Amino acid sequence: MTSAAVTHAVARACSEGSIESCTCDYRAAPGRGVRDWEWGGCSDNIGYGFRFSREFVDAGERGRSLREKMNLHNNEAGRAHVASEMRQECKCHGMSGSCTVRTCWMRLPSLRVVSDNLKDRFDGASRAGGGGGGPRRNRYNFKLKPHEPEHKPPGPKDLVYLETSPDFCNRHPRLGIQGTHGRQCNDTSIGVDGCDLMCCGRGYRTQELHVVERCACTFHWCCEVKCKLCKVKKTVHTCL
Amino acid sequence: MQGTIVENLSGRKLSVLVALLLLAQVACFLIGGLIAPTPSSAYNVLGTNCVDTGNNTPRWFYTRGHGACRNLELSDYKDQDSKLEMANKVVFVFQIPVPRENVVLDYSRWQQNLIGVLQFDVAYHAENEMDSRTIITIDAKLGYRNKGDPDDAWKPYASALEERSLDCVIDNRKTDYYYNCSIVPLFELGSLHHDFYLLNIRLPVDHFKHMNEKLGQLENMWLITINQNGGFTKVWVSLKTVFFPFIVGIMIWFWKRVHQLARPPALLEYMLIFLGGALTLLNAPLEYLTLYFDMPFMLLLGDIKQGIFYSALLSFWLVFAGEHMMVQEDNRHNHLRVYWKHLSAVGVGCLSLFIFDMCERGIQLRNPFYSIWVTDIGTNLALTFIILAGISAGVYFLFLSYMIWKVFQNISAKRSVLPGMSSVRRLHYEGVIYRFKFLMLATLLCAAMTVVGFILGQVAEGRWKWDESLEIEYTSAFFTGVYGMWNIYIFALLCLYAPSHKKWPVESESHSNSVSEEIEFSRLPTEPSEISSLASFARKAALD
């Protein structure tokens, strides 16, 4: 997520002009730099975001242990998710506005979409067992092996883990785990927010509350929200 | 002497000429593919949200340089009570071009033109669902500044209050997911004369006029600027500069040859010189002038020049087919009048496209934010003209295919008479028919290559890679290739369809092609027509 967010934020800032060191597209002709601007254009927001994220987020992952490889893999997966959500848009501007000349560009996705996709991958993450070595000169050129040999190896957009997560049910201050005592849960959900899973089988308390809420809101660009205040009866479940 | 060069040229010379022209063609394609960059490039610029503390002040808001405004996060204001006036105070600022590699970039005049397109990131909120089509009102101001000016010395270029429709759909109705909104064309500048441009956009809310009331929760506004690449302009202009003298030269040569004849120039020769003139107009490298003068009409002028060229080419094909049809009684004084029906199809088509272009790009000269497509009347008007142009194109192609079919029918009819002729004359006529067909083939090949190249370019977007080191810029290669092809085609036409001057036999040709000389002198001396021996041959047969 960090790598995805950094990629996204840097690409965005490049477009806004708030980072002045964004580069041109080097794939076309390496090292031509700003002179390129007049000749063939200079636009490479996502590419710069990608490289910046690699240099910045992956800076700590210098070692050759499996954990670092896993981190690298997951960071790459985050960036891959940003790139894969980019959408191409085109505009025709040929003779009399016809499509004899067409220019296309990539549209940056909403970070919310990227994070939701990553959450899906997180839920379906696989356990990595070992890393196949790649050539030394490219630290991203390696392939992780699955923990269970008969499983499929993780793809570039899949997330992997080495150890299973600790138990989040009980409070464990040393690991920074708050436990789920007193958390609100949803009694109809079968997911992790459902009362069965979240309360770890301890059961839950049900209360009926009267709350005052904003309702029937109408919204106007840019900043105006007009709401009524309604009194509603709400059923709240809390983990024991 | 009589006939045109194509009939009297020896096969060897013809093949050498064709090979040379093909070589030039390949060179044009490679220049575009290897030297030139893509024709244009697009830049995404994210709008900075500034706050106008006054009420619609005339001052400029800019984001870089001394006195720049501060960015404001729109979402900070989302939950506060009644911030209605806020909407009228938010100014979206786009200062272009954005800096790269720590260098403040400026537009070069080689970059020719600038197109601006807006894109809206509207977040979904259950309380505020947007219609699939929303009319938004945009208050846009465009300013410019040049190098050496102080940071705040923005001068107004254009401003307008424009309505645009925004089509937004969403598949995944979740909070904070963006709608998939259509792009909104904003402006087109025909000249890029200044160094820096600044666009200030407001989306004013007025509950009395129901202005922007339906707009959802706008999170970001993006401006996509598209400009021609300087490198492409340079390659393109150099190509024009090379072609220009060649075509002018061959035209002068052609016209001299025509004037050396005893008879007045024939219709086909007028058409050829008209075609050459149209191409010369297209070739004239006026882009050099834009480096010194502000010429916002270049886009319109380019369209008009192309239009004239296409109409000349289309009329030429009609007349060319018609002149070889040999059905007219009065065959010596062919006039354009004969073709009025066919040519009116070209005329109507070109005229309607011209009117459409004037309505769109002509008005854009006064107001770069104008677009004919935003109003219903304008859309209908534009569609009317485009459909009219389409219909006349269809009628034209019907006419042309009918005429070509007629010509081929005539040729095959004459061919059945050929065995009865003397062997020398028969050889000659067969050669003439062969070369006429050869040129037909060349025309068809050129047209087909243009169409196929265009379709290939549309299908295979992006770069074509044959090798890691060799990268062909296909779009540019297509443009320079097609441009070169039509230049070469017309050069060849002017060259090969010029009247032949074979008053004396040429020594070098005599061994290889002694038959052709005989042919020249074996022609019927009583036949005075010098247009093209194919036409004269057919007419003669018709008289028989």
Short mmCIF file of N, CA, C and O in Angstrom, two decimals, chain B residues 304-370:
data_model
loop_
_atom_site.label_atom_id
_atom_site.label_comp_id
_atom_site.label_asym_id
_atom_site.label_seq_id
_atom_site.Cartn_x
_atom_site.Cartn_y
_atom_site.Cartn_z
N ILE B 304 -8.10 24.34 -44.98
CA ILE B 304 -8.53 24.83 -46.29
C ILE B 304 -7.57 24.34 -47.37
O ILE B 304 -7.98 23.89 -48.43
N LYS B 305 -6.27 24.40 -47.06
CA LYS B 305 -5.29 23.95 -48.05
C LYS B 305 -5.49 22.48 -48.37
O LYS B 305 -5.46 22.07 -49.53
N GLN B 306 -5.70 21.69 -47.31
CA GLN B 306 -5.93 20.27 -47.55
C GLN B 306 -7.20 20.05 -48.35
O GLN B 306 -7.25 19.21 -49.24
N GLY B 307 -8.24 20.84 -48.02
CA GLY B 307 -9.51 20.71 -48.73
C GLY B 307 -9.34 21.00 -50.21
O GLY B 307 -9.85 20.26 -51.06
N ILE B 308 -8.62 22.08 -50.53
CA ILE B 308 -8.40 22.43 -51.94
C ILE B 308 -7.65 21.30 -52.63
O ILE B 308 -7.99 20.89 -53.74
N PHE B 309 -6.66 20.76 -51.94
CA PHE B 309 -5.88 19.70 -52.56
C PHE B 309 -6.74 18.48 -52.85
O PHE B 309 -6.72 17.92 -53.94
N TYR B 310 -7.54 18.09 -51.85
CA TYR B 310 -8.38 16.90 -52.07
C TYR B 310 -9.38 17.14 -53.19
O TYR B 310 -9.60 16.27 -54.02
N SER B 311 -9.98 18.34 -53.22
CA SER B 311 -10.96 18.58 -54.28
C SER B 311 -10.26 18.56 -55.63
O SER B 311 -10.81 18.04 -56.61
N ALA B 312 -9.04 19.09 -55.70
CA ALA B 312 -8.30 19.06 -56.97
C ALA B 312 -8.01 17.63 -57.39
O ALA B 312 -8.20 17.26 -58.56
N LEU B 313 -7.59 16.82 -56.42
CA LEU B 313 -7.25 15.44 -56.73
C LEU B 313 -8.49 14.68 -57.20
O LEU B 313 -8.46 13.96 -58.22
N LEU B 314 -9.59 14.87 -56.48
CA LEU B 314 -10.81 14.14 -56.83
C LEU B 314 -11.32 14.58 -58.20
O LEU B 314 -11.72 13.75 -59.02
N SER B 315 -11.29 15.92 -58.46
CA SER B 315 -11.76 16.38 -59.77
C SER B 315 -10.84 15.87 -60.87
O SER B 315 -11.30 15.52 -61.95
N PHE B 316 -9.55 15.80 -60.55
CA PHE B 316 -8.61 15.33 -61.57
C PHE B 316 -8.94 13.89 -61.95
O PHE B 316 -8.97 13.54 -63.13
N TRP B 317 -9.20 13.05 -60.96
CA TRP B 317 -9.51 11.65 -61.28
C TRP B 317 -10.75 11.55 -62.16
O TRP B 317 -10.78 10.78 -63.11
N LEU B 318 -11.75 12.40 -61.84
CA LEU B 318 -12.97 12.40 -62.65
C LEU B 318 -12.66 12.75 -64.09
O LEU B 318 -13.05 12.05 -65.02
N VAL B 319 -11.95 13.86 -64.25
CA VAL B 319 -11.68 14.35 -65.59
C VAL B 319 -10.77 13.37 -66.34
O VAL B 319 -10.97 13.09 -67.52
N PHE B 320 -9.83 12.80 -65.60
CA PHE B 320 -8.92 11.84 -66.21
C PHE B 320 -9.69 10.65 -66.75
O PHE B 320 -9.49 10.23 -67.90
N ALA B 321 -10.58 10.11 -65.92
CA ALA B 321 -11.39 8.98 -66.40
C ALA B 321 -12.28 9.42 -67.55
O ALA B 321 -12.42 8.72 -68.55
N GLY B 322 -12.86 10.63 -67.42
CA GLY B 322 -13.78 11.11 -68.45
C GLY B 322 -13.09 11.35 -69.77
O GLY B 322 -13.62 11.03 -70.85
N GLU B 323 -11.88 11.88 -69.74
CA GLU B 323 -11.15 12.18 -70.97
C GLU B 323 -10.76 10.89 -71.70
O GLU B 323 -10.45 10.93 -72.88
N HIS B 324 -10.72 9.81 -70.99
CA HIS B 324 -10.39 8.55 -71.64
C HIS B 324 -11.63 7.73 -71.96
O HIS B 324 -11.53 6.60 -72.37
N MET B 325 -12.80 8.35 -71.80
CA MET B 325 -14.02 7.59 -72.01
C MET B 325 -14.45 7.61 -73.46
O MET B 325 -15.14 6.69 -73.90
N MET B 326 -14.09 8.65 -74.18
CA MET B 326 -14.33 8.72 -75.62
C MET B 326 -15.78 8.54 -76.02
O MET B 326 -16.11 7.75 -76.85
N VAL B 327 -16.66 9.23 -75.35
CA VAL B 327 -18.05 9.17 -75.78
C VAL B 327 -18.52 10.51 -76.34
O VAL B 327 -19.54 10.57 -77.02
N GLN B 328 -17.75 11.57 -76.04
CA GLN B 328 -18.21 12.89 -76.49
C GLN B 328 -18.07 13.00 -78.01
O GLN B 328 -17.13 12.48 -78.59
N GLU B 329 -19.00 13.74 -78.58
CA GLU B 329 -18.96 13.97 -80.03
C GLU B 329 -17.89 15.02 -80.33
O GLU B 329 -17.03 14.84 -81.16
N ASP B 330 -18.01 16.11 -79.57
CA ASP B 330 -17.07 17.21 -79.79
C ASP B 330 -15.81 16.92 -79.00
O ASP B 330 -15.65 17.37 -77.87
N ASN B 331 -14.91 16.20 -79.58
CA ASN B 331 -13.81 15.71 -78.76
C ASN B 331 -12.60 16.64 -78.75
O ASN B 331 -11.65 16.39 -78.05
N ARG B 332 -12.64 17.67 -79.52
CA ARG B 332 -11.45 18.51 -79.55
C ARG B 332 -11.50 19.60 -78.48
O ARG B 332 -10.51 19.99 -77.93
N HIS B 333 -12.70 20.08 -78.20
CA HIS B 333 -12.80 21.17 -77.24
C HIS B 333 -13.55 20.71 -76.00
O HIS B 333 -14.70 21.08 -75.80
N ASN B 334 -12.89 19.90 -75.26
CA ASN B 334 -13.51 19.45 -74.03
C ASN B 334 -13.44 20.55 -72.98
O ASN B 334 -12.41 21.19 -72.82
N HIS B 335 -14.55 20.73 -72.34
CA HIS B 335 -14.58 21.77 -71.31
C HIS B 335 -14.98 21.16 -69.99
O HIS B 335 -15.59 20.09 -69.93
N LEU B 336 -14.65 21.89 -68.95
CA LEU B 336 -15.03 21.49 -67.61
C LEU B 336 -16.56 21.40 -67.50
O LEU B 336 -17.09 20.65 -66.70
N ARG B 337 -17.24 22.16 -68.38
CA ARG B 337 -18.69 22.21 -68.36
C ARG B 337 -19.30 20.81 -68.51
O ARG B 337 -20.33 20.51 -67.94
N VAL B 338 -18.60 19.97 -69.29
CA VAL B 338 -19.12 18.63 -69.54
C VAL B 338 -19.26 17.86 -68.23
O VAL B 338 -20.13 17.02 -68.08
N TYR B 339 -18.40 18.20 -67.31
CA TYR B 339 -18.35 17.40 -66.08
C TYR B 339 -19.09 18.05 -64.92
O TYR B 339 -18.86 17.72 -63.77
N TRP B 340 -19.96 18.99 -65.23
CA TRP B 340 -20.55 19.76 -64.12
C TRP B 340 -21.27 18.88 -63.13
O TRP B 340 -21.23 19.11 -61.94
N LYS B 341 -21.93 17.84 -63.64
CA LYS B 341 -22.68 16.96 -62.74
C LYS B 341 -21.74 16.28 -61.75
O LYS B 341 -21.99 16.23 -60.56
N HIS B 342 -20.66 15.75 -62.31
CA HIS B 342 -19.73 14.99 -61.48
C HIS B 342 -18.99 15.91 -60.53
O HIS B 342 -18.81 15.61 -59.35
N LEU B 343 -18.58 17.06 -61.07
CA LEU B 343 -17.78 17.96 -60.25
C LEU B 343 -18.61 18.62 -59.16
O LEU B 343 -18.08 18.99 -58.13
N SER B 344 -19.92 18.74 -59.41
CA SER B 344 -20.74 19.37 -58.38
C SER B 344 -20.76 18.50 -57.12
O SER B 344 -20.89 19.03 -56.01
N ALA B 345 -20.61 17.17 -57.29
CA ALA B 345 -20.53 16.31 -56.10
C ALA B 345 -19.31 16.69 -55.27
O ALA B 345 -19.40 16.86 -54.06
N VAL B 346 -18.17 16.87 -55.95
CA VAL B 346 -16.95 17.29 -55.24
C VAL B 346 -17.17 18.65 -54.62
O VAL B 346 -16.84 18.89 -53.44
N GLY B 347 -17.78 19.56 -55.42
CA GLY B 347 -17.97 20.93 -54.96
C GLY B 347 -18.84 20.99 -53.72
O GLY B 347 -18.49 21.63 -52.74
N VAL B 348 -19.97 20.28 -53.77
CA VAL B 348 -20.90 20.32 -52.64
C VAL B 348 -20.23 19.74 -51.40
O VAL B 348 -20.30 20.32 -50.31
N GLY B 349 -19.53 18.62 -51.59
CA GLY B 349 -18.85 18.00 -50.45
C GLY B 349 -17.85 18.94 -49.82
O GLY B 349 -17.86 19.15 -48.61
N CYS B 350 -17.00 19.52 -50.66
CA CYS B 350 -15.95 20.38 -50.13
C CYS B 350 -16.54 21.64 -49.51
O CYS B 350 -16.07 22.11 -48.48
N LEU B 351 -17.58 22.17 -50.14
CA LEU B 351 -18.19 23.39 -49.65
C LEU B 351 -18.82 23.15 -48.28
O LEU B 351 -18.65 23.96 -47.36
N SER B 352 -19.49 22.01 -48.13
CA SER B 352 -20.14 21.78 -46.83
C SER B 352 -19.10 21.57 -45.74
O SER B 352 -19.27 22.05 -44.63
N LEU B 353 -18.03 20.89 -46.11
CA LEU B 353 -16.96 20.73 -45.11
C LEU B 353 -16.33 22.08 -44.78
O LEU B 353 -15.99 22.35 -43.63
N PHE B 354 -16.23 22.93 -45.80
CA PHE B 354 -15.64 24.25 -45.59
C PHE B 354 -16.52 25.07 -44.65
O PHE B 354 -16.02 25.72 -43.72
N ILE B 355 -17.84 25.01 -44.88
CA ILE B 355 -18.75 25.78 -44.02
C ILE B 355 -18.66 25.26 -42.59
O ILE B 355 -18.59 26.04 -41.63
N PHE B 356 -18.64 23.94 -42.47
CA PHE B 356 -18.52 23.35 -41.13
C PHE B 356 -17.25 23.83 -40.45
O PHE B 356 -17.24 24.23 -39.28
N ASP B 357 -16.17 23.81 -41.21
CA ASP B 357 -14.88 24.21 -40.66
C ASP B 357 -14.87 25.67 -40.25
O ASP B 357 -14.32 26.05 -39.23
N MET B 358 -15.51 26.50 -41.08
CA MET B 358 -15.59 27.92 -40.74
C MET B 358 -16.39 28.11 -39.47
O MET B 358 -16.07 28.97 -38.64
N CYS B 359 -17.46 27.33 -39.32
CA CYS B 359 -18.29 27.45 -38.13
C CYS B 359 -17.52 27.02 -36.89
O CYS B 359 -17.75 27.55 -35.81
N GLU B 360 -16.66 26.04 -37.03
CA GLU B 360 -15.95 25.54 -35.86
C GLU B 360 -14.65 26.33 -35.66
O GLU B 360 -14.49 27.09 -34.72
N ARG B 361 -13.75 26.18 -36.61
CA ARG B 361 -12.44 26.79 -36.41
C ARG B 361 -12.42 28.26 -36.73
O ARG B 361 -11.59 29.00 -36.21
N GLY B 362 -13.33 28.69 -37.59
CA GLY B 362 -13.41 30.11 -37.91
C GLY B 362 -13.79 30.91 -36.68
O GLY B 362 -13.18 31.93 -36.36
N ILE B 363 -14.82 30.41 -35.97
CA ILE B 363 -15.26 31.13 -34.77
C ILE B 363 -14.24 30.97 -33.66
O ILE B 363 -14.09 31.85 -32.82
N GLN B 364 -13.52 29.86 -33.68
CA GLN B 364 -12.49 29.67 -32.66
C GLN B 364 -11.38 30.72 -32.75
O GLN B 364 -10.65 30.93 -31.79
N LEU B 365 -11.28 31.36 -33.91
CA LEU B 365 -10.31 32.44 -34.02
C LEU B 365 -10.68 33.58 -33.08
O LEU B 365 -9.83 34.25 -32.52
N ARG B 366 -11.98 33.80 -32.94
CA ARG B 366 -12.44 34.86 -32.05
C ARG B 366 -12.51 34.38 -30.62
O ARG B 366 -12.20 35.12 -29.70
N ASN B 367 -13.00 33.16 -30.44
CA ASN B 367 -13.15 32.62 -29.09
C ASN B 367 -12.62 31.20 -29.08
O ASN B 367 -13.28 30.28 -29.54
N PRO B 368 -11.42 31.01 -28.56
CA PRO B 368 -10.83 29.65 -28.62
C PRO B 368 -11.61 28.62 -27.82
O PRO B 368 -11.41 27.42 -28.01
N PHE B 369 -12.51 29.07 -26.95
CA PHE B 369 -13.28 28.12 -26.15
C PHE B 369 -14.53 27.64 -26.89
O PHE B 369 -15.26 26.79 -26.40
N TYR B 370 -14.79 28.24 -28.05
CA TYR B 370 -16.02 27.93 -28.74
C TYR B 370 -15.99 26.53 -29.33
O TYR B 370 -14.96 26.04 -29.80
#
